[in-house]
Structures are given as structure tokens and as C-alpha cells.
Short mmCIF file of N, CA, C and O in Angstrom, two decimals:
data_model
loop_
_atom_site.label_atom_id
_atom_site.label_comp_id
_atom_site.label_asym_id
_atom_site.label_seq_id
_atom_site.Cartn_x
_atom_site.Cartn_y
_atom_site.Cartn_z
N MET B 1123 25.56 1.16 -17.44
CA MET B 1123 25.50 -0.23 -17.04
C MET B 1123 24.11 -0.58 -16.59
O MET B 1123 23.47 0.17 -15.88
N ARG B 1124 23.65 -1.73 -17.02
CA ARG B 1124 22.37 -2.27 -16.57
C ARG B 1124 22.59 -3.67 -16.05
O ARG B 1124 23.60 -4.29 -16.31
N PHE B 1125 21.61 -4.18 -15.36
CA PHE B 1125 21.69 -5.52 -14.79
C PHE B 1125 21.73 -6.59 -15.88
O PHE B 1125 22.49 -7.52 -15.81
N THR B 1126 20.90 -6.44 -16.91
CA THR B 1126 20.87 -7.42 -18.00
C THR B 1126 21.48 -6.83 -19.26
O THR B 1126 21.60 -5.62 -19.39
N ASP B 1127 21.83 -7.69 -20.17
CA ASP B 1127 22.35 -7.25 -21.46
C ASP B 1127 21.26 -7.24 -22.53
O ASP B 1127 21.55 -7.02 -23.70
N ASN B 1128 20.02 -7.50 -22.14
CA ASN B 1128 18.92 -7.51 -23.10
C ASN B 1128 18.80 -6.15 -23.75
O ASN B 1128 18.96 -5.11 -23.11
N LYS B 1129 18.50 -6.16 -25.03
CA LYS B 1129 18.32 -4.89 -25.77
C LYS B 1129 17.05 -4.22 -25.31
O LYS B 1129 15.99 -4.83 -25.22
N CYS B 1130 17.18 -2.95 -24.98
CA CYS B 1130 16.01 -2.18 -24.53
C CYS B 1130 16.29 -0.71 -24.79
O CYS B 1130 17.16 -0.12 -24.16
N ASP B 1131 15.56 -0.14 -25.71
CA ASP B 1131 15.72 1.28 -26.02
C ASP B 1131 14.64 2.06 -25.28
O ASP B 1131 13.46 1.97 -25.63
N PRO B 1132 15.02 2.81 -24.25
CA PRO B 1132 14.02 3.53 -23.48
C PRO B 1132 13.23 4.55 -24.30
O PRO B 1132 12.13 4.94 -23.92
N GLU B 1133 13.80 4.96 -25.43
CA GLU B 1133 13.09 5.91 -26.30
C GLU B 1133 11.81 5.29 -26.86
O GLU B 1133 10.87 6.00 -27.22
N ASN B 1134 11.77 3.95 -26.94
CA ASN B 1134 10.62 3.26 -27.51
C ASN B 1134 9.63 2.76 -26.47
O ASN B 1134 8.68 2.06 -26.81
N LEU B 1135 9.87 3.08 -25.20
CA LEU B 1135 8.98 2.61 -24.14
C LEU B 1135 8.03 3.72 -23.71
O LEU B 1135 8.38 4.91 -23.74
N SER B 1136 6.86 3.33 -23.29
CA SER B 1136 5.89 4.31 -22.79
C SER B 1136 6.37 4.86 -21.45
O SER B 1136 7.16 4.22 -20.75
N PRO B 1137 5.89 6.03 -21.08
CA PRO B 1137 6.26 6.60 -19.78
C PRO B 1137 5.94 5.66 -18.62
O PRO B 1137 6.71 5.57 -17.67
N LEU B 1138 4.83 4.95 -18.72
CA LEU B 1138 4.46 4.06 -17.62
C LEU B 1138 5.37 2.84 -17.54
O LEU B 1138 5.62 2.32 -16.46
N MET B 1139 5.90 2.40 -18.69
CA MET B 1139 6.88 1.32 -18.67
C MET B 1139 8.17 1.80 -18.01
O MET B 1139 8.79 1.07 -17.24
N LEU B 1140 8.57 3.02 -18.33
CA LEU B 1140 9.75 3.60 -17.70
C LEU B 1140 9.54 3.77 -16.20
O LEU B 1140 10.44 3.51 -15.40
N ALA B 1141 8.35 4.20 -15.80
CA ALA B 1141 8.03 4.36 -14.38
C ALA B 1141 8.03 3.02 -13.67
O ALA B 1141 8.41 2.93 -12.49
N PHE B 1142 7.63 1.96 -14.37
CA PHE B 1142 7.60 0.61 -13.80
C PHE B 1142 8.99 0.23 -13.30
O PHE B 1142 9.15 -0.25 -12.17
N ILE B 1143 10.01 0.44 -14.11
CA ILE B 1143 11.38 0.11 -13.69
C ILE B 1143 11.95 1.21 -12.80
O ILE B 1143 12.68 0.94 -11.85
N GLY B 1144 11.60 2.45 -13.07
CA GLY B 1144 12.11 3.57 -12.29
C GLY B 1144 11.68 3.52 -10.83
O GLY B 1144 12.44 3.92 -9.94
N ASP B 1145 10.50 3.01 -10.57
CA ASP B 1145 10.01 2.85 -9.20
C ASP B 1145 10.97 1.95 -8.42
O ASP B 1145 11.35 2.26 -7.29
N THR B 1146 11.39 0.87 -9.03
CA THR B 1146 12.29 -0.07 -8.37
C THR B 1146 13.69 0.51 -8.22
O THR B 1146 14.34 0.34 -7.19
N VAL B 1147 14.17 1.20 -9.24
CA VAL B 1147 15.49 1.83 -9.17
C VAL B 1147 15.52 2.83 -8.02
O VAL B 1147 16.45 2.83 -7.20
N TYR B 1148 14.52 3.69 -7.95
CA TYR B 1148 14.45 4.68 -6.89
C TYR B 1148 14.39 4.00 -5.52
O TYR B 1148 15.09 4.39 -4.59
N ASP B 1149 13.57 2.97 -5.41
CA ASP B 1149 13.43 2.23 -4.16
C ASP B 1149 14.78 1.63 -3.75
O ASP B 1149 15.16 1.68 -2.58
N LEU B 1150 15.51 1.07 -4.70
CA LEU B 1150 16.82 0.49 -4.40
C LEU B 1150 17.79 1.55 -3.89
O LEU B 1150 18.51 1.34 -2.92
N PHE B 1151 17.81 2.71 -4.54
CA PHE B 1151 18.68 3.81 -4.09
C PHE B 1151 18.34 4.21 -2.66
O PHE B 1151 19.22 4.42 -1.83
N VAL B 1152 17.04 4.34 -2.36
CA VAL B 1152 16.60 4.72 -1.02
C VAL B 1152 17.03 3.66 -0.01
O VAL B 1152 17.63 3.98 1.03
N ARG B 1153 16.77 2.41 -0.30
CA ARG B 1153 17.08 1.34 0.65
C ARG B 1153 18.59 1.22 0.88
O ARG B 1153 19.03 1.03 2.01
N GLU B 1154 19.37 1.30 -0.19
CA GLU B 1154 20.82 1.21 -0.02
C GLU B 1154 21.34 2.37 0.81
O GLU B 1154 22.19 2.19 1.69
N THR B 1155 20.83 3.56 0.57
CA THR B 1155 21.25 4.73 1.33
C THR B 1155 20.91 4.58 2.80
O THR B 1155 21.75 4.82 3.68
N LEU B 1156 19.68 4.18 3.08
CA LEU B 1156 19.27 3.99 4.48
C LEU B 1156 20.11 2.92 5.17
O LEU B 1156 20.52 3.09 6.32
N LEU B 1157 20.38 1.85 4.48
CA LEU B 1157 21.14 0.74 5.04
C LEU B 1157 22.57 1.15 5.37
O LEU B 1157 23.12 0.74 6.39
N THR B 1158 23.14 1.99 4.53
CA THR B 1158 24.55 2.34 4.71
C THR B 1158 24.77 3.58 5.57
O THR B 1158 25.90 3.88 5.94
N GLU B 1159 23.71 4.33 5.87
CA GLU B 1159 23.87 5.54 6.68
C GLU B 1159 24.24 5.23 8.12
O GLU B 1159 25.14 5.83 8.68
N CYS B 1160 23.50 4.34 8.73
CA CYS B 1160 23.81 3.93 10.10
C CYS B 1160 23.01 2.67 10.43
O CYS B 1160 21.94 2.45 9.85
N PRO B 1161 23.52 1.87 11.34
CA PRO B 1161 22.81 0.64 11.70
C PRO B 1161 21.44 0.94 12.32
O PRO B 1161 21.33 1.81 13.19
N ARG B 1162 20.45 0.26 11.82
CA ARG B 1162 19.10 0.39 12.36
C ARG B 1162 18.44 -0.98 12.29
O ARG B 1162 18.78 -1.78 11.43
N PRO B 1163 17.45 -1.22 13.12
CA PRO B 1163 16.69 -2.47 12.99
C PRO B 1163 15.95 -2.49 11.64
O PRO B 1163 15.57 -1.44 11.11
N VAL B 1164 15.76 -3.67 11.09
CA VAL B 1164 15.13 -3.82 9.79
C VAL B 1164 13.74 -3.20 9.78
O VAL B 1164 13.34 -2.57 8.79
N LYS B 1165 13.01 -3.34 10.85
CA LYS B 1165 11.66 -2.76 10.92
C LYS B 1165 11.72 -1.24 10.74
O LYS B 1165 10.90 -0.65 10.03
N LYS B 1166 12.70 -0.60 11.34
CA LYS B 1166 12.87 0.85 11.21
C LYS B 1166 13.31 1.20 9.79
O LYS B 1166 12.82 2.18 9.20
N LEU B 1167 14.22 0.40 9.21
CA LEU B 1167 14.65 0.61 7.82
C LEU B 1167 13.45 0.57 6.88
O LEU B 1167 13.31 1.40 6.00
N HIS B 1168 12.60 -0.42 7.09
CA HIS B 1168 11.42 -0.57 6.23
C HIS B 1168 10.50 0.64 6.36
O HIS B 1168 10.03 1.19 5.35
N ALA B 1169 10.26 1.07 7.58
CA ALA B 1169 9.37 2.22 7.81
C ALA B 1169 9.93 3.48 7.15
O ALA B 1169 9.19 4.24 6.51
N LEU B 1170 11.23 3.70 7.27
CA LEU B 1170 11.85 4.86 6.65
C LEU B 1170 11.79 4.78 5.12
O LEU B 1170 11.54 5.78 4.45
N ALA B 1171 12.01 3.58 4.59
CA ALA B 1171 11.95 3.39 3.13
C ALA B 1171 10.55 3.68 2.61
O ALA B 1171 10.39 4.37 1.60
N VAL B 1172 9.56 3.16 3.28
CA VAL B 1172 8.17 3.39 2.86
C VAL B 1172 7.87 4.88 2.84
O VAL B 1172 7.23 5.39 1.92
N GLU B 1173 8.35 5.59 3.84
CA GLU B 1173 8.16 7.04 3.92
C GLU B 1173 8.82 7.76 2.74
O GLU B 1173 8.24 8.64 2.13
N GLU B 1174 10.05 7.35 2.42
CA GLU B 1174 10.83 7.99 1.36
C GLU B 1174 10.29 7.72 -0.04
O GLU B 1174 10.47 8.54 -0.94
N VAL B 1175 9.70 6.56 -0.26
CA VAL B 1175 9.24 6.22 -1.61
C VAL B 1175 7.75 6.50 -1.81
O VAL B 1175 7.20 6.18 -2.85
N SER B 1176 7.13 7.14 -0.84
CA SER B 1176 5.72 7.48 -0.99
C SER B 1176 5.55 8.50 -2.11
O SER B 1176 6.48 9.25 -2.44
N ALA B 1177 4.38 8.52 -2.69
CA ALA B 1177 4.10 9.46 -3.78
C ALA B 1177 4.30 10.90 -3.31
O ALA B 1177 4.87 11.72 -4.04
N SER B 1178 3.86 11.20 -2.11
CA SER B 1178 3.99 12.59 -1.63
C SER B 1178 5.46 12.98 -1.45
O SER B 1178 5.85 14.10 -1.80
N ALA B 1179 6.29 12.07 -0.95
CA ALA B 1179 7.72 12.38 -0.80
C ALA B 1179 8.38 12.53 -2.16
O ALA B 1179 9.16 13.47 -2.38
N GLN B 1180 8.07 11.65 -3.09
CA GLN B 1180 8.65 11.74 -4.43
C GLN B 1180 8.22 13.03 -5.12
O GLN B 1180 9.04 13.69 -5.77
N ALA B 1181 6.97 13.39 -5.00
CA ALA B 1181 6.46 14.61 -5.64
C ALA B 1181 7.15 15.85 -5.08
O ALA B 1181 7.52 16.76 -5.82
N ARG B 1182 7.31 15.88 -3.77
CA ARG B 1182 8.00 17.01 -3.13
C ARG B 1182 9.44 17.12 -3.63
O ARG B 1182 9.91 18.20 -3.95
N LYS B 1183 10.10 16.00 -3.73
CA LYS B 1183 11.52 16.01 -4.08
C LYS B 1183 11.76 16.35 -5.54
O LYS B 1183 12.70 17.07 -5.86
N ILE B 1184 10.91 15.87 -6.44
CA ILE B 1184 11.12 16.21 -7.86
C ILE B 1184 10.93 17.70 -8.07
O ILE B 1184 11.65 18.32 -8.84
N LYS B 1185 9.99 18.29 -7.37
CA LYS B 1185 9.77 19.74 -7.51
C LYS B 1185 11.00 20.53 -7.06
O LYS B 1185 11.29 21.58 -7.62
N GLU B 1186 11.73 20.01 -6.09
CA GLU B 1186 12.92 20.68 -5.57
C GLU B 1186 14.12 20.59 -6.52
O GLU B 1186 15.03 21.40 -6.43
N ILE B 1187 14.12 19.58 -7.41
CA ILE B 1187 15.28 19.42 -8.30
C ILE B 1187 14.97 19.71 -9.77
O ILE B 1187 15.85 19.56 -10.62
N LEU B 1188 13.77 20.12 -10.07
CA LEU B 1188 13.40 20.38 -11.47
C LEU B 1188 14.38 21.33 -12.15
O LEU B 1188 14.72 21.16 -13.31
N HIS B 1189 14.85 22.32 -11.43
CA HIS B 1189 15.77 23.31 -12.01
C HIS B 1189 17.13 22.70 -12.37
O HIS B 1189 17.89 23.29 -13.12
N LEU B 1190 17.44 21.52 -11.86
CA LEU B 1190 18.72 20.86 -12.14
C LEU B 1190 18.66 19.96 -13.38
O LEU B 1190 19.70 19.50 -13.85
N LEU B 1191 17.45 19.69 -13.86
CA LEU B 1191 17.29 18.75 -14.97
C LEU B 1191 17.69 19.38 -16.30
O LEU B 1191 17.46 20.56 -16.54
N THR B 1192 18.24 18.55 -17.16
CA THR B 1192 18.52 18.98 -18.52
C THR B 1192 17.20 19.09 -19.27
O THR B 1192 16.15 18.64 -18.78
N GLU B 1193 17.24 19.63 -20.45
CA GLU B 1193 16.03 19.73 -21.27
C GLU B 1193 15.47 18.34 -21.57
O GLU B 1193 14.26 18.11 -21.48
N GLU B 1194 16.35 17.41 -21.91
CA GLU B 1194 15.92 16.04 -22.19
C GLU B 1194 15.29 15.41 -20.95
O GLU B 1194 14.23 14.78 -21.04
N GLU B 1195 15.90 15.58 -19.80
CA GLU B 1195 15.37 15.02 -18.56
C GLU B 1195 14.02 15.65 -18.20
O GLU B 1195 13.11 14.96 -17.74
N THR B 1196 13.89 16.94 -18.42
CA THR B 1196 12.63 17.62 -18.15
C THR B 1196 11.53 17.07 -19.05
O THR B 1196 10.40 16.83 -18.59
N ASP B 1197 11.85 16.83 -20.31
CA ASP B 1197 10.87 16.26 -21.23
C ASP B 1197 10.43 14.87 -20.77
O ASP B 1197 9.24 14.55 -20.82
N ILE B 1198 11.37 14.06 -20.33
CA ILE B 1198 11.05 12.71 -19.86
C ILE B 1198 10.17 12.80 -18.61
O ILE B 1198 9.17 12.09 -18.48
N PHE B 1199 10.54 13.67 -17.67
CA PHE B 1199 9.73 13.87 -16.47
C PHE B 1199 8.30 14.26 -16.85
O PHE B 1199 7.33 13.70 -16.34
N LYS B 1200 8.16 15.21 -17.78
CA LYS B 1200 6.83 15.68 -18.18
C LYS B 1200 6.02 14.57 -18.86
O LYS B 1200 4.81 14.49 -18.66
N ARG B 1201 6.69 13.75 -19.66
CA ARG B 1201 5.99 12.61 -20.28
C ARG B 1201 5.40 11.71 -19.19
O ARG B 1201 4.26 11.25 -19.30
N GLY B 1202 6.17 11.45 -18.16
CA GLY B 1202 5.69 10.61 -17.06
C GLY B 1202 4.61 11.29 -16.25
O GLY B 1202 3.61 10.69 -15.90
N ARG B 1203 4.82 12.55 -15.97
CA ARG B 1203 3.83 13.32 -15.19
C ARG B 1203 2.49 13.38 -15.91
O ARG B 1203 1.44 13.33 -15.28
N ASN B 1204 2.53 13.49 -17.23
CA ASN B 1204 1.30 13.65 -18.01
C ASN B 1204 0.68 12.34 -18.46
O ASN B 1204 -0.37 12.34 -19.10
N ALA B 1205 1.32 11.22 -18.14
CA ALA B 1205 0.79 9.91 -18.55
C ALA B 1205 -0.51 9.61 -17.81
O ALA B 1205 -0.70 9.99 -16.66
N HIS B 1206 -1.39 8.94 -18.50
CA HIS B 1206 -2.67 8.53 -17.89
C HIS B 1206 -2.47 7.20 -17.21
O HIS B 1206 -2.37 6.15 -17.86
N THR B 1207 -2.41 7.24 -15.88
CA THR B 1207 -2.10 6.05 -15.11
C THR B 1207 -3.29 5.12 -14.93
O THR B 1207 -3.11 3.95 -14.65
N GLY B 1208 -4.48 5.62 -15.05
CA GLY B 1208 -5.66 4.78 -14.91
C GLY B 1208 -6.14 4.65 -13.47
O GLY B 1208 -7.24 4.18 -13.22
N HIS B 1209 -5.29 5.02 -12.52
CA HIS B 1209 -5.71 4.97 -11.12
C HIS B 1209 -4.83 5.90 -10.30
O HIS B 1209 -3.75 6.30 -10.72
N VAL B 1210 -5.32 6.23 -9.12
CA VAL B 1210 -4.56 7.01 -8.16
C VAL B 1210 -4.77 6.34 -6.81
O VAL B 1210 -5.91 6.08 -6.42
N PRO B 1211 -3.70 6.05 -6.09
CA PRO B 1211 -3.88 5.41 -4.79
C PRO B 1211 -4.59 6.32 -3.80
O PRO B 1211 -4.57 7.55 -3.95
N LYS B 1212 -5.19 5.72 -2.80
CA LYS B 1212 -5.93 6.49 -1.80
C LYS B 1212 -5.03 7.44 -1.03
O LYS B 1212 -5.48 8.46 -0.52
N SER B 1213 -3.74 7.11 -0.97
CA SER B 1213 -2.82 7.91 -0.16
C SER B 1213 -2.32 9.18 -0.84
O SER B 1213 -1.56 9.94 -0.26
N ALA B 1214 -2.74 9.42 -2.09
CA ALA B 1214 -2.24 10.60 -2.82
C ALA B 1214 -3.33 11.21 -3.69
O ALA B 1214 -4.21 10.51 -4.16
N ASP B 1215 -3.21 12.52 -3.91
CA ASP B 1215 -4.13 13.16 -4.85
C ASP B 1215 -3.55 13.01 -6.26
O ASP B 1215 -2.41 12.60 -6.44
N VAL B 1216 -4.32 13.37 -7.26
CA VAL B 1216 -3.95 13.17 -8.65
C VAL B 1216 -2.65 13.90 -9.01
O VAL B 1216 -1.75 13.32 -9.62
N VAL B 1217 -2.54 15.16 -8.64
CA VAL B 1217 -1.35 15.95 -8.99
C VAL B 1217 -0.10 15.35 -8.35
O VAL B 1217 0.93 15.18 -9.01
N THR B 1218 -0.19 15.01 -7.09
CA THR B 1218 0.94 14.41 -6.38
C THR B 1218 1.36 13.11 -7.03
O THR B 1218 2.55 12.87 -7.28
N TYR B 1219 0.40 12.27 -7.34
CA TYR B 1219 0.69 10.98 -7.93
C TYR B 1219 1.35 11.14 -9.31
O TYR B 1219 2.29 10.43 -9.64
N HIS B 1220 0.88 12.08 -10.07
CA HIS B 1220 1.46 12.29 -11.40
C HIS B 1220 2.90 12.83 -11.31
O HIS B 1220 3.75 12.44 -12.13
N HIS B 1221 3.18 13.68 -10.35
CA HIS B 1221 4.56 14.15 -10.16
C HIS B 1221 5.46 12.98 -9.75
O HIS B 1221 6.60 12.88 -10.23
N ALA B 1222 4.97 12.13 -8.86
CA ALA B 1222 5.75 10.96 -8.45
C ALA B 1222 6.01 10.04 -9.64
O ALA B 1222 7.12 9.51 -9.81
N THR B 1223 5.00 9.85 -10.48
CA THR B 1223 5.17 9.02 -11.68
C THR B 1223 6.20 9.64 -12.61
O THR B 1223 7.00 8.93 -13.22
N GLY B 1224 6.23 10.96 -12.69
CA GLY B 1224 7.24 11.64 -13.50
C GLY B 1224 8.65 11.37 -13.00
O GLY B 1224 9.56 11.12 -13.80
N LEU B 1225 8.83 11.41 -11.69
CA LEU B 1225 10.15 11.10 -11.10
C LEU B 1225 10.54 9.66 -11.43
O LEU B 1225 11.67 9.39 -11.85
N GLU B 1226 9.62 8.74 -11.26
CA GLU B 1226 9.91 7.33 -11.54
C GLU B 1226 10.22 7.12 -13.03
O GLU B 1226 11.11 6.34 -13.38
N THR B 1227 9.52 7.83 -13.88
CA THR B 1227 9.78 7.75 -15.33
C THR B 1227 11.20 8.21 -15.64
O THR B 1227 11.93 7.56 -16.39
N LEU B 1228 11.60 9.32 -15.03
CA LEU B 1228 12.95 9.84 -15.23
C LEU B 1228 13.99 8.84 -14.75
O LEU B 1228 14.98 8.57 -15.45
N PHE B 1229 13.79 8.27 -13.59
CA PHE B 1229 14.75 7.29 -13.06
C PHE B 1229 14.81 6.04 -13.93
O PHE B 1229 15.90 5.50 -14.16
N GLY B 1230 13.67 5.60 -14.42
CA GLY B 1230 13.66 4.44 -15.32
C GLY B 1230 14.39 4.72 -16.62
O GLY B 1230 15.16 3.90 -17.11
N TYR B 1231 14.17 5.90 -17.16
CA TYR B 1231 14.81 6.30 -18.41
C TYR B 1231 16.33 6.35 -18.25
O TYR B 1231 17.07 5.78 -19.04
N LEU B 1232 16.79 7.03 -17.22
CA LEU B 1232 18.23 7.16 -17.00
C LEU B 1232 18.88 5.80 -16.74
O LEU B 1232 19.98 5.52 -17.21
N TYR B 1233 18.18 4.96 -15.99
CA TYR B 1233 18.71 3.63 -15.71
C TYR B 1233 18.85 2.82 -17.00
O TYR B 1233 19.90 2.23 -17.27
N LEU B 1234 17.80 2.79 -17.80
CA LEU B 1234 17.84 2.01 -19.04
C LEU B 1234 18.82 2.59 -20.06
O LEU B 1234 19.34 1.86 -20.90
N LYS B 1235 19.09 3.88 -19.98
CA LYS B 1235 20.10 4.50 -20.83
C LYS B 1235 21.52 4.16 -20.34
O LYS B 1235 22.49 4.42 -21.03
N GLY B 1236 21.60 3.62 -19.13
CA GLY B 1236 22.90 3.29 -18.55
C GLY B 1236 23.59 4.48 -17.92
O GLY B 1236 24.80 4.45 -17.66
N ASN B 1237 22.83 5.53 -17.64
CA ASN B 1237 23.40 6.76 -17.10
C ASN B 1237 23.36 6.74 -15.56
O ASN B 1237 22.68 7.56 -14.93
N ILE B 1238 24.11 5.82 -14.99
CA ILE B 1238 24.10 5.61 -13.55
C ILE B 1238 24.71 6.81 -12.81
O ILE B 1238 24.23 7.20 -11.74
N GLU B 1239 25.73 7.42 -13.38
CA GLU B 1239 26.35 8.58 -12.73
C GLU B 1239 25.35 9.72 -12.58
O GLU B 1239 25.31 10.38 -11.54
N ARG B 1240 24.54 9.95 -13.60
CA ARG B 1240 23.52 11.01 -13.51
C ARG B 1240 22.46 10.64 -12.49
O ARG B 1240 22.00 11.51 -11.73
N LEU B 1241 22.09 9.37 -12.45
CA LEU B 1241 21.13 8.91 -11.44
C LEU B 1241 21.67 9.20 -10.04
O LEU B 1241 20.95 9.69 -9.17
N LYS B 1242 22.94 8.88 -9.84
CA LYS B 1242 23.56 9.12 -8.54
C LYS B 1242 23.56 10.61 -8.20
O LYS B 1242 23.26 10.98 -7.06
N GLU B 1243 23.89 11.45 -9.17
CA GLU B 1243 23.89 12.91 -8.95
C GLU B 1243 22.52 13.39 -8.51
O GLU B 1243 22.39 14.14 -7.54
N LEU B 1244 21.50 12.99 -9.26
CA LEU B 1244 20.14 13.43 -8.94
C LEU B 1244 19.69 12.89 -7.59
O LEU B 1244 19.07 13.61 -6.79
N PHE B 1245 20.00 11.62 -7.33
CA PHE B 1245 19.57 11.05 -6.06
C PHE B 1245 20.27 11.72 -4.89
O PHE B 1245 19.65 11.96 -3.84
N GLU B 1246 21.54 12.05 -5.05
CA GLU B 1246 22.25 12.74 -3.98
C GLU B 1246 21.60 14.09 -3.68
O GLU B 1246 21.47 14.49 -2.52
N GLU B 1247 21.16 14.79 -4.72
CA GLU B 1247 20.44 16.06 -4.50
C GLU B 1247 19.11 15.81 -3.80
O GLU B 1247 18.74 16.54 -2.88
N ILE B 1248 18.40 14.80 -4.24
CA ILE B 1248 17.11 14.45 -3.65
C ILE B 1248 17.28 14.09 -2.19
O ILE B 1248 16.49 14.50 -1.34
N HIS B 1249 18.31 13.34 -1.89
CA HIS B 1249 18.50 12.86 -0.52
C HIS B 1249 18.89 13.99 0.44
O HIS B 1249 18.67 13.88 1.64
N LYS B 1250 19.44 15.07 -0.07
CA LYS B 1250 19.78 16.24 0.76
C LYS B 1250 18.53 16.94 1.27
O LYS B 1250 18.55 17.58 2.29
N ILE B 1251 17.45 16.83 0.48
CA ILE B 1251 16.21 17.58 0.76
C ILE B 1251 15.49 17.00 1.95
O ILE B 1251 15.33 15.83 2.09
#
């Protein structure tokens, strides 16, 4: 299931296009989880979300779940990790940023494929870490 019914084949999208949507999907999963875990002030929710979606947090978490990925998922992750982003934010080194981009690429791919159950499985593993 996707939000829109527009035709979109993730196989035909670049890794950075997949990361573009995957960044938001991951962010939504983080925010929904934080919101539903326990009541907190919005300022605290925002601070926790920013921490969870940082490149360093994403890079750490993808490394912890790489062994759980299927061959197809590993290939998608690697496509994203190896993509030339053109920039690296000041808050992350190149390797960290590329691993985070790989995670976002994987989440974008699975979302556009409509594989929400797999997204949930992977996110639940990530959130345990």
C-alpha cells in the first residue's frame, strides 16, 4: 500500500530518488513510534526524533541489521550506499553519510514496492537497537 495510486516502479528510480522518499518514510516511523511510546512534550519528541534520524544513528542501525536483509534488500542498500550524493553534511563523515543514504534508499524502495510489512519488521529490529 502506498499513499497515492500514481504509477511508480522503484526499479526505474535512482538510489537518490529512493532515498528522497525513504528519508521521509523512516522519519515518519520514528515519529509515530516516539509519539505512541509514552506522552512527552512536543519539544522533547522533536529532539528525540532529530537524534534518531541523524546520519550517524541511521548508519549505526543499518550496520546492526545488515545480516537480516535479503539479497535483494542488500543490493538496494548497496546501491544507495554507493550513490554519489554530491555533498556530505557537516554533522557526518562520508562513510557514515553513505550508510545512512543506503538505509533511506532501502526504506524508499520497500515503501514504493508496497512492502509495508517488511518495513515494519526492519524498523522494529532497528528500534530495538
